[in-house]
Short mmCIF file of C-alpha atoms and ligand atoms in Angstrom, two decimals:
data_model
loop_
_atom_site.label_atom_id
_atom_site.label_comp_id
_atom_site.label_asym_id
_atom_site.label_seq_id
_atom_site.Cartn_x
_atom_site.Cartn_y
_atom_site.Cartn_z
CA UNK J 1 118.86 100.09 104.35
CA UNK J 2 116.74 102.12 101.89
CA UNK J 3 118.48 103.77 98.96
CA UNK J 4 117.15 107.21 99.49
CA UNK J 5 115.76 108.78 95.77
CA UNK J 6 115.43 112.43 94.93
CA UNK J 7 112.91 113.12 92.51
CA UNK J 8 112.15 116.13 90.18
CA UNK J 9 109.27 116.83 88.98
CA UNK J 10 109.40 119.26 86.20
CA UNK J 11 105.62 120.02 85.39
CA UNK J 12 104.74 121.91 82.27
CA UNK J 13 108.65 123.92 82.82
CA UNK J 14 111.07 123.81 80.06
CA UNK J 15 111.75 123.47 76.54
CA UNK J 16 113.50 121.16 74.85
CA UNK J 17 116.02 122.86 74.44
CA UNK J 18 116.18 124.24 77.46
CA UNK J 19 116.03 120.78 78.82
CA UNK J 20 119.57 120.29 77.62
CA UNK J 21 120.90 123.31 79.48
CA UNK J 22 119.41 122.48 82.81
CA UNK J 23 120.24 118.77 83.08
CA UNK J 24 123.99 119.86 81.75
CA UNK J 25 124.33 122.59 84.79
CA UNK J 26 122.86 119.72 87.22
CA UNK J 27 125.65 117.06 85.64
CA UNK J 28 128.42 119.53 86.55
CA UNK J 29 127.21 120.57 90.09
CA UNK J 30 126.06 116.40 90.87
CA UNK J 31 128.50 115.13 92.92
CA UNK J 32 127.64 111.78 92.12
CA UNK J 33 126.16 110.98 95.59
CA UNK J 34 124.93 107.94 97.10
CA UNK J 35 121.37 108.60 96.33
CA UNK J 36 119.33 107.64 93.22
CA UNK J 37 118.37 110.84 91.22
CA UNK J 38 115.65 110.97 88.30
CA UNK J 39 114.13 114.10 86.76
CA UNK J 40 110.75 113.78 84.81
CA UNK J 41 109.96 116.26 82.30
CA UNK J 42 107.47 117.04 80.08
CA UNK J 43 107.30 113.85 77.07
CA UNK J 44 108.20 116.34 74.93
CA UNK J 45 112.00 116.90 76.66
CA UNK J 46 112.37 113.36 77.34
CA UNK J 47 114.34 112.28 74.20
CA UNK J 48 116.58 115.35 74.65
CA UNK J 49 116.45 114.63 78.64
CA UNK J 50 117.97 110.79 78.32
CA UNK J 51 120.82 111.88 75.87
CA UNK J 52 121.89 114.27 77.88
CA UNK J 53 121.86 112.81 80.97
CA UNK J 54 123.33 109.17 79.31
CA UNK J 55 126.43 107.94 81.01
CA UNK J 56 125.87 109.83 84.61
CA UNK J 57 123.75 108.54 87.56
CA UNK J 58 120.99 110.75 86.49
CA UNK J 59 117.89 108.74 85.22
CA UNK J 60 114.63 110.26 83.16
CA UNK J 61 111.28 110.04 84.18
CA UNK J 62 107.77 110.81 82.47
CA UNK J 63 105.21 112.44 84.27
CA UNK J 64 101.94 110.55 83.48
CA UNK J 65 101.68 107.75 80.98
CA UNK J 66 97.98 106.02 79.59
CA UNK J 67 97.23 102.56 80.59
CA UNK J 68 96.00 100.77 77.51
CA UNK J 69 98.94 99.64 75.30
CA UNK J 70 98.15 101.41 71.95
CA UNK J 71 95.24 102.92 69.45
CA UNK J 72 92.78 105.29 69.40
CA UNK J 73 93.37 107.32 72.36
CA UNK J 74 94.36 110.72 70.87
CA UNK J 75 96.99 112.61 72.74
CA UNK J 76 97.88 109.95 74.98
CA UNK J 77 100.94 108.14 75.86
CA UNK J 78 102.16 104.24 76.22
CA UNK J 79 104.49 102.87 78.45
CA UNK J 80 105.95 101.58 75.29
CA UNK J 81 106.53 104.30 73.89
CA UNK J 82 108.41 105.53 77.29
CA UNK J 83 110.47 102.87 77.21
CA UNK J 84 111.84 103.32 73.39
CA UNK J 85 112.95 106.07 74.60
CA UNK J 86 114.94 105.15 77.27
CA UNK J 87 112.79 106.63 79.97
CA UNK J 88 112.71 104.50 82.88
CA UNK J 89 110.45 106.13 85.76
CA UNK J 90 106.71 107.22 85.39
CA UNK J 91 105.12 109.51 88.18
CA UNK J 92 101.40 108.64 88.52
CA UNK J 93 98.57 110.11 90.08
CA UNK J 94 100.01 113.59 90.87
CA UNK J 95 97.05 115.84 92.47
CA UNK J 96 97.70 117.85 90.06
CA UNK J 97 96.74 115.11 87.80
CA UNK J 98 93.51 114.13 89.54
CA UNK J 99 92.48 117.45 90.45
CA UNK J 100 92.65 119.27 86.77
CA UNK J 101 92.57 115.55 85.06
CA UNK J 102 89.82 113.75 86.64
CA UNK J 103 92.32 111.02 87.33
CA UNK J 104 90.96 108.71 90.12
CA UNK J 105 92.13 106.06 92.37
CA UNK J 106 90.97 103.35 89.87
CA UNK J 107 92.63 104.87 86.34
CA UNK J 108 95.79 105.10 89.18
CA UNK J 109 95.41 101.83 90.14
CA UNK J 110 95.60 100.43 86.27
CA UNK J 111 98.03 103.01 85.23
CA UNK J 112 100.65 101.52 87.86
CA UNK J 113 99.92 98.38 86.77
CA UNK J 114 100.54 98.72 83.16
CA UNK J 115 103.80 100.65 84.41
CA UNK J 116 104.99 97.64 86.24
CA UNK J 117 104.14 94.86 83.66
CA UNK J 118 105.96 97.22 80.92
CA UNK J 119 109.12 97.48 83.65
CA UNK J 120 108.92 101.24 84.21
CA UNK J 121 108.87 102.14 88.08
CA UNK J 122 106.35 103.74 89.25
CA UNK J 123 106.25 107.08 91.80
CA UNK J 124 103.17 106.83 92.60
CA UNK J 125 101.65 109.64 94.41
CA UNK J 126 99.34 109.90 97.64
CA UNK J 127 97.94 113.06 99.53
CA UNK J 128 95.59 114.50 101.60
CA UNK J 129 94.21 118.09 101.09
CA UNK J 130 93.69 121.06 103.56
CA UNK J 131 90.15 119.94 104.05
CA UNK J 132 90.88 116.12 104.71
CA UNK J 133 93.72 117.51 107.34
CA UNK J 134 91.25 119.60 108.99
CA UNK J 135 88.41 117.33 109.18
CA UNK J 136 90.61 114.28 110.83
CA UNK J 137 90.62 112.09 107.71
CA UNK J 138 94.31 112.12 106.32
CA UNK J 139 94.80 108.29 107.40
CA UNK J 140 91.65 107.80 105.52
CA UNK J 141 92.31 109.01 102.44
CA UNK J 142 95.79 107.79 102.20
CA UNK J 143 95.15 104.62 103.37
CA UNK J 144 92.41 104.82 100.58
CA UNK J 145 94.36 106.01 97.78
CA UNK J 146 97.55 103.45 98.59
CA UNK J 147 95.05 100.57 98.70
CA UNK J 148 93.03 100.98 95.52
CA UNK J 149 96.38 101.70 93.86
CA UNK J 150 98.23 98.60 94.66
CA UNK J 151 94.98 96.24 93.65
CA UNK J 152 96.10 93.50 91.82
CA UNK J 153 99.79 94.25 92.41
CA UNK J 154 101.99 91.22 93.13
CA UNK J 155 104.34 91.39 95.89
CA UNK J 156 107.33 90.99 93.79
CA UNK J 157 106.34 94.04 92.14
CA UNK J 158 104.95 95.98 95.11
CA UNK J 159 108.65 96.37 96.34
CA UNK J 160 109.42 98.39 93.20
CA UNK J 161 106.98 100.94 93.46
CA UNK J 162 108.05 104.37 95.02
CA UNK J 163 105.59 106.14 96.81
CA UNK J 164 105.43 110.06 97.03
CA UNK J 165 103.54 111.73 100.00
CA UNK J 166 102.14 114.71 99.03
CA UNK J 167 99.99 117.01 100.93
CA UNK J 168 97.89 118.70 98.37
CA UNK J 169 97.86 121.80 100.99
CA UNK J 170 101.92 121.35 100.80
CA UNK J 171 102.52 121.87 96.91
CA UNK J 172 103.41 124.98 95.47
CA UNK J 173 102.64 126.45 98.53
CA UNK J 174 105.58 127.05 100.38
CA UNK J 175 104.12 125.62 103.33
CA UNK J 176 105.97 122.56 103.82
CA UNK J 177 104.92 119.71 106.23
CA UNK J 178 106.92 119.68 109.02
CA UNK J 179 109.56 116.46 109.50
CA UNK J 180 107.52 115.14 112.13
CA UNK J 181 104.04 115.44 110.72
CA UNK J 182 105.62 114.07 106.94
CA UNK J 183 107.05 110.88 108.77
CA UNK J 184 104.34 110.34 111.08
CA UNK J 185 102.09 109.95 107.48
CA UNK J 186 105.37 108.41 105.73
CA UNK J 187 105.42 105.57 108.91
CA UNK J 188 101.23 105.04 108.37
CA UNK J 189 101.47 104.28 104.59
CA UNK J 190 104.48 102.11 105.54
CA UNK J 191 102.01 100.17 107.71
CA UNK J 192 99.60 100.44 104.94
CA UNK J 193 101.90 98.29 103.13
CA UNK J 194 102.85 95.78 105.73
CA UNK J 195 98.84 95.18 106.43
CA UNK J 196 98.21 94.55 102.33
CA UNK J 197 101.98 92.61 101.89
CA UNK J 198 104.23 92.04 104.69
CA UNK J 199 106.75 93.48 106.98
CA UNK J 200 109.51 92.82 104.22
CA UNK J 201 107.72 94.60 101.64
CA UNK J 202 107.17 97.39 103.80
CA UNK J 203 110.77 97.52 104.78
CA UNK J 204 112.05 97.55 101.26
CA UNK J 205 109.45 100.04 99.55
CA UNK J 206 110.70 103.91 99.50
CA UNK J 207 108.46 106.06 100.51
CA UNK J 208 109.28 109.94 99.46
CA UNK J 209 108.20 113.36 100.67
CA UNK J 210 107.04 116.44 98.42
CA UNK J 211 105.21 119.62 98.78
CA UNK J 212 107.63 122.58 99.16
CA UNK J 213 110.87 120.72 99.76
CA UNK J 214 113.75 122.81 99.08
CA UNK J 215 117.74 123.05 99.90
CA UNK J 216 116.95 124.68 103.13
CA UNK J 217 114.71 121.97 104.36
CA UNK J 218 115.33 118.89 102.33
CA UNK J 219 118.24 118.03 105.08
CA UNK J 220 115.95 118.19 108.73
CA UNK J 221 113.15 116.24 106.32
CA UNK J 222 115.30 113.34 104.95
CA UNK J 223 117.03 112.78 107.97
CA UNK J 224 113.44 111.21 109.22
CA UNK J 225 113.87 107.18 109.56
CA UNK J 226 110.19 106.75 107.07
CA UNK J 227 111.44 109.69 104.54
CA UNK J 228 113.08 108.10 101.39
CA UNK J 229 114.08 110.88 99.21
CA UNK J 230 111.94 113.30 98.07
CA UNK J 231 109.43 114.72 94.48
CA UNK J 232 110.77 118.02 93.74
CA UNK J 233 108.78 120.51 92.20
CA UNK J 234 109.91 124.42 92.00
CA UNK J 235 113.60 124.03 93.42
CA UNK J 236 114.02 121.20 91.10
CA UNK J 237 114.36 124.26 88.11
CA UNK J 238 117.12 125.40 89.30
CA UNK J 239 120.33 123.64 89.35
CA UNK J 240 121.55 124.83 92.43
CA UNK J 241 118.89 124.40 94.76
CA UNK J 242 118.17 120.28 93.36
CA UNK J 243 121.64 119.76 93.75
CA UNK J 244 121.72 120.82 97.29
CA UNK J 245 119.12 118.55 97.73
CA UNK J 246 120.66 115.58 96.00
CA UNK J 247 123.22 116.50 98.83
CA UNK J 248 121.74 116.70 101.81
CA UNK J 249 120.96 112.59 101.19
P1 LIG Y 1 106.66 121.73 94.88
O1 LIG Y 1 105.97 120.55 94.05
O2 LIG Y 1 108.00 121.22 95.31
O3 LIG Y 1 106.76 122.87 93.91
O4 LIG Y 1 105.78 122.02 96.03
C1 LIG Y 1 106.10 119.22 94.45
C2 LIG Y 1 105.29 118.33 93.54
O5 LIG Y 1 104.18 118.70 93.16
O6 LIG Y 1 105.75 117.23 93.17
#
């Protein structure tokens, strides 16, 4: 049995300060469910993020980190510097990361490996766009994306990672991927996994949906055997509607 995860995914939203407020409103409305729950904010929030949320099930994640351990690489972030903080997720390779960051399947690929040696976990995210769907090449590109990513990644470590489905054509949208057409990609990258690992790797990795999800749909689309939990973005600003979600686990 998979732990299911529910994952938000801040963006550039928030303050510090208003950091504090939001993850104090989610603390009281968290009914401390059986589910994992992180939220990532911006690295600017994260101090403020792990002291408010120490002491509750509620863990911190970044949203990007760099891949080289430290020096002249202005404006970036280390995993090291992550984990001083107390931060102990990193999502990688949002689209919104390789489409306005020229982030590719190869600085992915390192960045979840420098995640995993440094013991943050990784969400690392996969997704096709409109075009890809149209065309007929969603297995393709996922299959793509999930391979180059895990190069070099031990089993042992493989297990650890979280994987976020994303349709690009899904995010921000408000058109959300139906339950059936999310898990039939969910169950694919699942057997992405078994065909690079094995069956047991494949069984324990969690696998998450995002693109639209909100506390009107987050139920019918984690009640789907491949969906693990799911990457938040709008309804995870506002207290009540992530905290449905953390529910409907
Ligand atoms: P959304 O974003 O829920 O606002 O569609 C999801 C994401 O980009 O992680």
């Amino acid at each position: 049995m998979r732990k299911k995860i529910i994952v938000g995914n801040w963006k550039m939203n928030k303050t510090p300060s208003e950091t504090i407020g939001l993850i104090n409103e989610i603390k009281e409305k968290n009914p401390a469910p059986d589910c994992d729950v992180v939220v990532c904010t911006p690295f600017v929030c994260l101090s403020n993020a792990v002291e408010t949320a120490k002491g509750t099930n509620i863990k911190v994640g970044a949203q990007n980190l760099y891949f080289e351990d430290k020096g002249a690489y202005t404006g970036e972030v280390s995993a090291d510097m992550l984990k001083d903080l107390g931060v102990e997720y990193v999502i990688i390779g949002h689209s919104e990361r390789r489409q306005y960051f020229n982030e590719t399947d190869i600085t992915v690929n390192k960045k979840v490996i420098k995640a995993l040696e440094k013991d943050l976990l990784p969400i690392l995210c996969v997704g096709e766009t409109l075009t890809d769907r149209e065309q007929g090449v969603t297995d393709d590109v996922i299959r793509r994306q999930t391979k180059i990513a895990f190069l070099n990644v031990s089993k042992e470590d493989a297990k650890k990672v979280i994987i976020a489905y994303e349709p690009v054509w899904a995010i921000g949208t408000g058109k959300t991927a139906t339950p059936e057409q999310a898990n039939e990609v969910c169950a694919m990258i699942r057997d992405c996994i078994e065909t690079l690992y094995d069956k047991d790797t494949a069984d324990a990795l969690r696998i998450q949906y995002g693109g639209s999800m909100n506390a009107g749909n987050a139920k019918e689309l984690l009640s789907k055997p491949d969906i693990d939990g799911g990457l938040i973005g709008g309804a995870a600003l506002k207290s009540d509607d992530f905290t449905t979600i953390i529910k409907s686990c």
